Coordinates of C-alpha atoms and ligand atoms in Angstrom, one line a residue:
G223 CA 0.0 0.0 0.0
A224 CA 1.0 3.6 -0.5
D225 CA 0.9 6.3 2.0
V226 CA -2.3 8.3 1.7
D227 CA -1.3 11.0 4.1
A228 CA -0.2 11.5 7.7
G229 CA 1.0 8.0 7.9
T230 CA -2.3 6.2 7.1
N231 CA -1.5 3.2 5.1
V232 CA -4.0 1.8 2.7
V233 CA -3.3 -1.9 2.1
T234 CA -5.9 -3.6 0.0
G235 CA -6.6 -7.3 -0.5
A236 CA -5.6 -6.5 -4.1
D237 CA -2.1 -5.4 -2.9
M238 CA -1.6 -8.6 -1.1
A239 CA -2.8 -10.7 -3.9
T240 CA -1.1 -9.2 -6.9
G241 CA 2.0 -7.3 -5.8
T242 CA 0.5 -4.0 -6.9
N243 CA 3.0 -1.6 -8.2
T244 CA 2.3 1.2 -5.7
A245 CA 4.6 3.6 -7.5
T246 CA 2.2 3.8 -10.5
G247 CA -0.9 2.7 -8.7
E248 CA -1.6 0.2 -11.4
S249 CA -1.8 -3.5 -10.7
T250 CA 0.5 -6.0 -12.3
T251 CA -0.8 -8.6 -14.8
H252 CA -1.7 -11.3 -12.2
S253 CA -5.4 -11.7 -11.7
P254 CA -6.3 -10.1 -8.3
D255 CA -7.7 -12.4 -5.6
F256 CA -11.3 -11.1 -5.6
A257 CA -12.3 -13.4 -2.7
K258 CA -9.7 -11.6 -0.6
I259 CA -10.8 -8.2 -1.9
R260 CA -14.3 -8.9 -0.9
L261 CA -13.1 -9.1 2.7
D262 CA -12.2 -5.4 2.5
F263 CA -16.0 -4.6 2.6
P264 CA -17.2 -5.1 6.2
V265 CA -20.9 -4.7 5.1
L266 CA -20.7 -7.8 2.9
A267 CA -20.2 -9.9 6.0
R268 CA -23.4 -8.8 7.7
E269 CA -26.8 -10.4 7.7
V270 CA -30.0 -8.8 6.5
N271 CA -33.3 -10.3 7.5
G272 CA -31.5 -13.3 8.9
R273 CA -29.6 -14.2 5.7
P274 CA -26.1 -13.2 4.6
L275 CA -26.4 -9.9 2.6
V276 CA -26.3 -10.2 -1.2
Y277 CA -25.7 -6.6 -2.4
L278 CA -26.7 -6.1 -6.0
D279 CA -27.4 -2.4 -6.0
S280 CA -23.9 -0.9 -6.7
A281 CA -25.3 1.1 -9.6
A282 CA -27.3 3.1 -7.0
S283 CA -24.3 3.3 -4.6
S284 CA -21.3 1.2 -4.3
Q285 CA -20.1 -0.2 -0.9
M286 CA -17.1 1.3 0.9
P287 CA -14.0 -0.7 1.7
A288 CA -12.7 -0.4 5.3
Q289 CA -9.6 1.4 4.0
V290 CA -11.7 4.3 2.8
A291 CA -13.9 4.5 5.9
E292 CA -10.7 4.4 8.0
R293 CA -9.1 7.2 6.0
I294 CA -12.1 9.4 6.5
D295 CA -12.3 8.5 10.2
H296 CA -8.6 9.3 10.6
Y297 CA -9.1 12.8 9.1
H298 CA -12.0 13.5 11.4
R299 CA -10.1 12.4 14.5
Y300 CA -6.6 13.8 13.9
E301 CA -6.4 16.1 10.9
H302 CA -9.5 18.2 10.7
A303 CA -9.2 21.9 9.9
N304 CA -10.5 24.2 7.2
V305 CA -8.6 24.3 3.9
H306 CA -6.9 26.9 1.8
R307 CA -7.1 29.8 4.2
G308 CA -5.2 28.6 7.3
I309 CA -1.6 29.5 8.1
H310 CA -1.4 26.9 10.9
T311 CA 0.0 23.5 10.4
L312 CA -3.3 21.6 10.7
S313 CA -4.9 23.7 8.1
Q314 CA -2.0 23.2 5.7
E315 CA -2.1 19.4 6.3
A316 CA -5.8 19.3 5.6
T317 CA -5.3 21.4 2.4
D318 CA -2.5 19.1 1.2
A319 CA -4.7 16.0 1.7
F320 CA -7.7 17.7 0.1
E321 CA -5.7 18.9 -2.9
Q322 CA -4.0 15.6 -3.3
T323 CA -7.4 14.2 -4.3
R324 CA -7.4 16.7 -7.3
D325 CA -4.1 15.1 -8.4
R326 CA -5.5 11.6 -7.9
V327 CA -8.6 12.4 -10.0
Q328 CA -6.5 14.0 -12.7
H329 CA -4.5 10.8 -12.9
F330 CA -7.7 8.6 -12.7
L331 CA -9.3 10.5 -15.6
G332 CA -6.1 11.1 -17.6
A333 CA -6.8 14.9 -17.6
A334 CA -4.0 17.2 -18.8
N335 CA -4.3 19.7 -16.0
R336 CA -5.2 19.6 -12.3
S337 CA -7.1 22.8 -12.7
E338 CA -9.5 20.9 -15.0
I339 CA -10.8 18.9 -12.0
I340 CA -13.7 20.7 -10.2
F341 CA -15.0 19.4 -6.9
T342 CA -18.8 19.3 -6.8
S343 CA -21.4 17.5 -4.7
G344 CA -21.9 14.8 -7.3
T345 CA -22.9 14.0 -10.9
T346 CA -26.1 16.0 -10.6
D347 CA -24.3 19.0 -9.3
S348 CA -21.7 18.7 -12.0
I349 CA -24.3 18.7 -14.8
N350 CA -26.1 21.6 -13.2
L351 CA -22.9 23.5 -13.1
V352 CA -22.3 23.0 -16.9
A353 CA -25.9 23.6 -17.8
H354 CA -26.1 26.9 -15.8
S355 CA -22.7 28.3 -16.3
Y356 CA -21.7 27.1 -19.8
G357 CA -25.2 26.7 -21.1
G358 CA -26.5 29.8 -19.4
S359 CA -23.7 32.0 -20.8
T360 CA -23.5 30.6 -24.4
L361 CA -27.0 29.4 -25.5
R362 CA -29.2 31.6 -27.6
P363 CA -32.8 31.2 -28.9
G364 CA -32.9 28.6 -31.6
D365 CA -29.7 26.8 -30.4
E366 CA -30.1 23.1 -29.8
I367 CA -29.2 20.7 -27.0
L368 CA -29.1 17.1 -28.0
L369 CA -29.8 14.4 -25.4
T370 CA -30.7 10.7 -25.7
Q371 CA -33.8 8.7 -24.7
M372 CA -31.7 6.8 -22.1
E373 CA -30.6 9.7 -19.9
H374 CA -30.9 9.8 -16.2
H375 CA -33.1 12.6 -14.9
A376 CA -29.9 14.4 -13.8
N377 CA -29.0 14.8 -17.4
I378 CA -32.5 15.9 -18.5
V379 CA -33.9 18.3 -16.0
P380 CA -31.0 20.8 -15.8
W381 CA -31.1 21.1 -19.6
Q382 CA -34.8 21.7 -19.6
M383 CA -34.4 24.4 -17.0
I384 CA -31.6 26.2 -19.0
A385 CA -33.5 25.7 -22.3
E386 CA -36.5 27.5 -20.8
R387 CA -34.3 30.3 -19.6
T388 CA -32.3 30.8 -22.9
G389 CA -34.8 29.8 -25.6
A390 CA -32.7 26.9 -26.7
K391 CA -34.4 23.7 -27.9
I392 CA -33.9 20.1 -26.7
L393 CA -33.7 17.3 -29.2
V394 CA -33.7 13.6 -28.1
A395 CA -31.9 10.8 -30.0
D396 CA -33.8 7.5 -30.1
V397 CA -32.8 4.2 -28.6
D398 CA -33.6 0.9 -30.5
E399 CA -35.4 -2.1 -29.1
H400 CA -32.1 -3.7 -28.0
G401 CA -31.1 -0.7 -25.9
N402 CA -28.6 0.7 -28.3
L403 CA -28.5 4.3 -29.3
D404 CA -29.8 4.8 -32.8
L405 CA -26.8 6.5 -34.4
D406 CA -28.7 7.2 -37.6
D407 CA -31.3 9.1 -35.7
L408 CA -28.6 10.9 -33.7
R409 CA -26.9 11.9 -36.9
T410 CA -30.1 13.4 -38.4
K411 CA -30.7 15.4 -35.2
L412 CA -27.1 16.8 -35.1
S413 CA -26.7 20.0 -37.1
N414 CA -24.8 23.3 -36.9
R415 CA -27.6 24.5 -34.6
T416 CA -26.5 21.8 -32.0
K417 CA -24.4 23.5 -29.4
I418 CA -24.3 20.9 -26.7
V419 CA -24.5 17.1 -26.8
A420 CA -25.1 15.7 -23.3
L421 CA -25.2 11.9 -23.0
V422 CA -24.7 9.1 -20.6
H423 CA -21.5 7.1 -21.1
V424 CA -23.0 4.0 -19.5
S425 CA -26.8 3.8 -18.9
N426 CA -27.8 3.1 -15.3
A427 CA -31.2 1.7 -16.5
L428 CA -30.0 -0.6 -19.3
G429 CA -26.3 -1.0 -18.8
T430 CA -25.6 0.1 -22.4
V431 CA -22.1 1.3 -23.0
N432 CA -22.5 4.0 -25.6
P433 CA -20.0 4.4 -28.5
V434 CA -19.1 7.8 -27.1
Q435 CA -15.9 8.2 -29.1
T436 CA -17.9 8.0 -32.4
I437 CA -20.5 10.3 -31.1
I438 CA -18.0 12.9 -29.9
R439 CA -16.4 12.9 -33.3
M440 CA -19.8 13.4 -35.0
A441 CA -20.6 16.3 -32.6
R442 CA -17.2 17.9 -33.2
E443 CA -17.9 18.0 -36.9
Q444 CA -20.9 20.1 -36.2
G445 CA -19.0 22.3 -33.7
A446 CA -20.9 21.1 -30.7
I447 CA -19.3 20.4 -27.3
V448 CA -19.9 17.1 -25.5
L449 CA -20.7 16.4 -21.9
L450 CA -20.5 12.8 -20.7
D451 CA -22.5 11.6 -17.7
G452 CA -19.9 9.2 -16.3
A453 CA -21.7 8.2 -13.1
Q454 CA -21.8 4.6 -14.3
S455 CA -18.6 4.5 -16.3
A456 CA -16.0 5.8 -13.8
P457 CA -16.6 3.0 -11.4
H458 CA -16.3 0.2 -13.9
Q459 CA -13.8 0.8 -16.6
P460 CA -10.7 2.8 -17.3
V461 CA -11.6 6.3 -18.5
N462 CA -9.3 8.7 -20.3
V463 CA -10.9 12.1 -21.0
Q464 CA -8.1 13.1 -23.4
E465 CA -8.4 10.0 -25.5
L466 CA -12.2 10.4 -25.5
D467 CA -11.8 14.1 -26.2
C468 CA -15.0 14.9 -24.3
D469 CA -15.4 18.5 -23.1
F470 CA -17.0 17.7 -19.8
Y471 CA -17.2 14.5 -17.8
A472 CA -19.1 14.1 -14.5
F473 CA -19.1 11.4 -11.8
S474 CA -20.0 10.8 -8.2
A475 CA -17.8 9.6 -5.4
H476 CA -20.4 7.4 -3.8
K477 CA -20.4 5.1 -6.9
V478 CA -16.6 4.6 -6.9
C479 CA -16.4 3.2 -3.3
G480 CA -16.2 6.7 -1.8
P481 CA -18.6 8.8 0.3
T482 CA -21.8 10.5 -0.6
G483 CA -22.1 14.3 -1.1
F484 CA -19.1 14.6 -3.3
G485 CA -18.3 14.3 -7.0
I486 CA -16.2 15.6 -9.9
L487 CA -16.6 17.7 -12.9
Y488 CA -13.8 17.5 -15.5
G489 CA -13.9 20.3 -18.0
K490 CA -11.4 21.4 -20.7
K491 CA -9.3 24.3 -19.5
E492 CA -10.2 26.7 -22.2
L493 CA -13.9 26.2 -21.7
L494 CA -13.7 26.5 -17.9
E495 CA -11.6 29.6 -18.1
A496 CA -14.3 31.3 -20.2
M497 CA -17.2 30.2 -17.9
P498 CA -18.8 32.5 -15.3
P499 CA -19.1 31.3 -11.7
Y500 CA -22.1 29.1 -10.8
R501 CA -22.3 30.0 -7.1
G502 CA -20.8 32.9 -5.3
G503 CA -19.1 33.1 -1.9
G504 CA -15.8 32.7 -0.2
E505 CA -13.0 30.8 -1.9
M506 CA -14.1 31.6 -5.4
I507 CA -13.0 35.2 -5.5
S508 CA -9.9 37.1 -6.3
R509 CA -10.9 40.4 -4.8
V510 CA -14.2 41.6 -3.4
S511 CA -15.4 45.1 -3.0
F512 CA -18.9 46.7 -3.2
E513 CA -17.8 48.4 -6.4
G514 CA -17.2 45.0 -8.0
T515 CA -15.7 41.6 -7.5
T516 CA -13.2 39.6 -9.5
Y517 CA -13.2 35.9 -9.6
E518 CA -10.6 33.2 -9.1
E519 CA -9.3 31.0 -11.9
P520 CA -10.7 27.5 -12.3
P521 CA -11.0 25.2 -10.4
F522 CA -11.6 27.5 -7.4
R523 CA -13.9 29.8 -9.3
F524 CA -16.5 27.0 -9.2
E525 CA -15.9 26.0 -5.6
A526 CA -17.6 28.5 -3.3
G527 CA -17.6 28.0 0.4
T528 CA -16.1 25.4 2.7
P529 CA -16.0 22.2 0.7
P530 CA -16.7 18.7 2.0
I531 CA -13.1 18.1 3.0
A532 CA -13.5 14.6 4.5
A533 CA -15.5 13.5 1.5
A534 CA -12.8 14.7 -0.8
I535 CA -10.1 12.9 1.1
G536 CA -12.3 9.8 1.1
L537 CA -12.6 10.0 -2.7
G538 CA -8.8 10.2 -2.9
A539 CA -8.5 7.0 -0.8
A540 CA -11.2 5.3 -2.9
I541 CA -9.4 6.1 -6.1
E542 CA -6.2 4.8 -4.6
Y543 CA -8.0 1.6 -3.6
L544 CA -9.5 1.1 -7.1
Q545 CA -6.2 1.7 -8.8
S546 CA -4.5 -0.8 -6.5
I547 CA -6.7 -3.4 -8.0
G548 CA -6.6 -1.8 -11.5
M549 CA -9.5 -0.6 -13.5
E550 CA -8.8 -3.1 -16.3
Q551 CA -8.9 -5.9 -13.8
I552 CA -12.2 -4.5 -12.4
A553 CA -13.7 -4.4 -15.8
L554 CA -12.6 -7.9 -16.6
R555 CA -14.0 -9.3 -13.3
E556 CA -17.3 -7.5 -13.8
R557 CA -17.6 -8.8 -17.4
E558 CA -17.3 -12.4 -16.0
L559 CA -20.0 -11.7 -13.4
L560 CA -22.2 -10.2 -16.1
E561 CA -21.9 -13.2 -18.4
E562 CA -22.6 -15.6 -15.6
A563 CA -25.5 -13.6 -14.3
T564 CA -27.0 -13.2 -17.8
K565 CA -26.8 -16.9 -18.5
K566 CA -28.3 -17.9 -15.1
L567 CA -31.1 -15.3 -15.1
A568 CA -32.1 -16.1 -18.7
A569 CA -32.7 -19.6 -17.6
V570 CA -35.3 -18.5 -15.0
D571 CA -38.7 -19.4 -16.4
G572 CA -40.9 -16.3 -16.9
L573 CA -38.1 -13.8 -16.5
R574 CA -37.2 -11.4 -19.3
I575 CA -34.0 -9.3 -19.3
I576 CA -34.6 -5.9 -20.7
G577 CA -32.4 -5.0 -23.7
N578 CA -29.5 -6.7 -25.3
P579 CA -27.1 -3.9 -26.2
A580 CA -24.0 -4.4 -28.2
E581 CA -21.9 -3.6 -25.2
R582 CA -23.2 -3.8 -21.7
S583 CA -21.9 -2.9 -18.3
A584 CA -22.7 -5.1 -15.3
V585 CA -26.3 -3.9 -15.0
L586 CA -29.2 -6.3 -15.6
P587 CA -32.7 -4.9 -15.6
F588 CA -35.5 -7.5 -15.8
V589 CA -39.2 -8.1 -15.4
M590 CA -41.1 -11.3 -14.5
D591 CA -44.5 -12.6 -15.8
G592 CA -47.3 -11.6 -13.6
I593 CA -45.1 -10.2 -10.8
H594 CA -44.6 -6.4 -10.3
A595 CA -41.0 -5.3 -9.9
S596 CA -41.7 -3.8 -6.5
D597 CA -42.9 -7.3 -5.3
I598 CA -39.8 -8.8 -6.6
G599 CA -37.7 -6.3 -4.7
T600 CA -39.6 -6.7 -1.5
L601 CA -39.5 -10.5 -1.5
L602 CA -35.8 -10.6 -2.4
D603 CA -35.1 -8.2 0.5
K604 CA -36.8 -10.7 2.8
Q605 CA -34.1 -13.1 1.8
G606 CA -31.3 -10.5 2.3
I607 CA -30.9 -9.8 -1.4
A608 CA -30.7 -6.1 -2.3
V609 CA -31.8 -5.1 -5.8
R610 CA -33.2 -1.8 -7.1
T611 CA -36.8 -1.6 -8.4
G612 CA -38.7 1.2 -10.1
H613 CA -37.8 3.6 -13.0
H614 CA -34.2 4.2 -11.8
C615 CA -34.6 7.9 -12.4
A616 CA -34.8 7.3 -16.1
Q617 CA -38.6 7.5 -16.9
P618 CA -38.3 8.3 -20.6
I619 CA -36.4 5.0 -21.4
H620 CA -39.1 3.1 -19.5
D621 CA -41.8 4.8 -21.4
R622 CA -39.9 3.8 -24.6
Y623 CA -40.3 0.1 -23.6
G624 CA -43.8 0.6 -22.2
L625 CA -42.7 -0.4 -18.7
D626 CA -43.5 1.4 -15.5
A627 CA -40.8 -0.4 -13.5
T628 CA -38.1 -3.0 -13.7
A629 CA -36.1 -4.9 -11.1
R630 CA -32.4 -4.2 -11.6
A631 CA -29.4 -6.3 -10.4
S632 CA -26.2 -4.4 -10.7
F633 CA -22.8 -5.9 -10.0
A634 CA -19.4 -4.7 -8.7
F635 CA -16.0 -6.4 -8.5
Y636 CA -16.8 -7.4 -4.9
N637 CA -19.7 -9.6 -5.9
S638 CA -19.3 -13.3 -6.3
S639 CA -20.8 -16.3 -8.1
E640 CA -22.5 -17.2 -4.9
D641 CA -24.3 -13.8 -5.0
I642 CA -25.7 -14.8 -8.5
D643 CA -26.8 -18.2 -7.3
R644 CA -28.5 -16.6 -4.3
L645 CA -30.3 -14.2 -6.7
V646 CA -31.6 -17.1 -8.9
E647 CA -32.6 -19.1 -5.8
G648 CA -34.3 -15.9 -4.5
L649 CA -36.3 -15.4 -7.7
E650 CA -37.5 -19.0 -7.7
F651 CA -38.7 -18.3 -4.1
V652 CA -40.5 -15.1 -5.3
K653 CA -42.3 -17.2 -7.9
T654 CA -43.8 -19.5 -5.3
F655 CA -46.0 -16.5 -4.0
F656 CA -47.7 -16.0 -7.4
Ligands
PMP264 N1 -26.4 9.8 -14.0 C1 -26.4 8.5 -13.9 C2 -26.3 7.6 -15.1 C3 -26.7 7.9 -12.6 O1 -26.7 6.5 -12.6 C4 -26.8 8.7 -11.5 C5 -27.1 8.1 -10.1 N2 -28.1 7.1 -10.1 C6 -26.7 10.1 -11.7 C7 -26.5 10.6 -12.9 C8 -26.9 11.0 -10.5 O2 -25.9 10.8 -9.6 P1 -25.9 11.5 -8.2 O3 -27.3 11.2 -7.6 O4 -24.8 10.9 -7.4 O5 -25.7 13.0 -8.4

């Protein structure tokens, strides 16, 4: 393990299993010992309703390894002080630990500059920042914002609000019956009126991994900028914003084994530099007077007020943890779990998996004949199995398929084959009630 800060050592099951190269933070080629890694997650050892917990709701929020919880606890016990403005040692230490997360995120996303990493309260906040600051300052009546039918409400509603304010128009690219984006439809809806394309990298409702590189190229040709909602991609695959060439990329700490209330907006330097502040207050100014105020440069221009310091430090520890396993290894492991789960769920009589996209992340939405999704969720919970049910904050895509709700099993690298078997067994039990 590498030192996080102040002598807190983060040693993961992955470190022990693989001989992780802590200098680079990337794992070596040996396959990590995922059975050992699972032991890093104390919650996975508990019982729920008298049965060992099976946690299949990581798309809503991932679980936190002990290393991250301990790092946050250590900060609260021994290192807490406000950041950036303190001359005393404790404040400087807190600032160093806090700002170290910016470096870690820069490395995690492959960003060119640390000033391109903005701390926000989560994906939702990141998208609102772009909509209000970038959209609010650049959109004119008749300009177009292109979204897709599979967006999370967080990537719909902020655009509706800004469209109403600016007179811009929202267009929506279709999704086909398999859950793939209809690229022909998207192409016809892209024009030189399109100023912003905002789309989900990986769908939380379907698991679809969108061909974002192709879409970004198509958008560029029309002179549009592209925002990627990375809430479901950052946790599950390597992401490099320079290779993708996206303009903005947003994700949430609580889906990458970190704490709630914190997230990231990556933005290209030249765009951020031209954007007005989103919220005003302390920390984001250069000079304040009643005659007029000047603003800080990015990232601080967008970070008014005392930030969630412990959460930022927690995200830093979470990224260090994930990198000690390796994002490639995580993606491979989750692909195995997805294949196994798809095969075993498809064999359950009366169960239908929704969508069959060309590329899928470890998210499996399904419905069952004659059984409402919420009953599936309730009866699985009675057996200690946690899945999500409902519209998953993506009502338009459910409308597209004529569904009011699905049950959704979502997997992370800490899940196991036993979890999948328990799910199948649980579903057979659910059927006995109907
Ligand atoms: N986009 C997607 C694709 C998501 O899955 C989520 C979380 N369910 C969000 C945005 C919103 O994330 P948060 O609630 O952390 O802001």
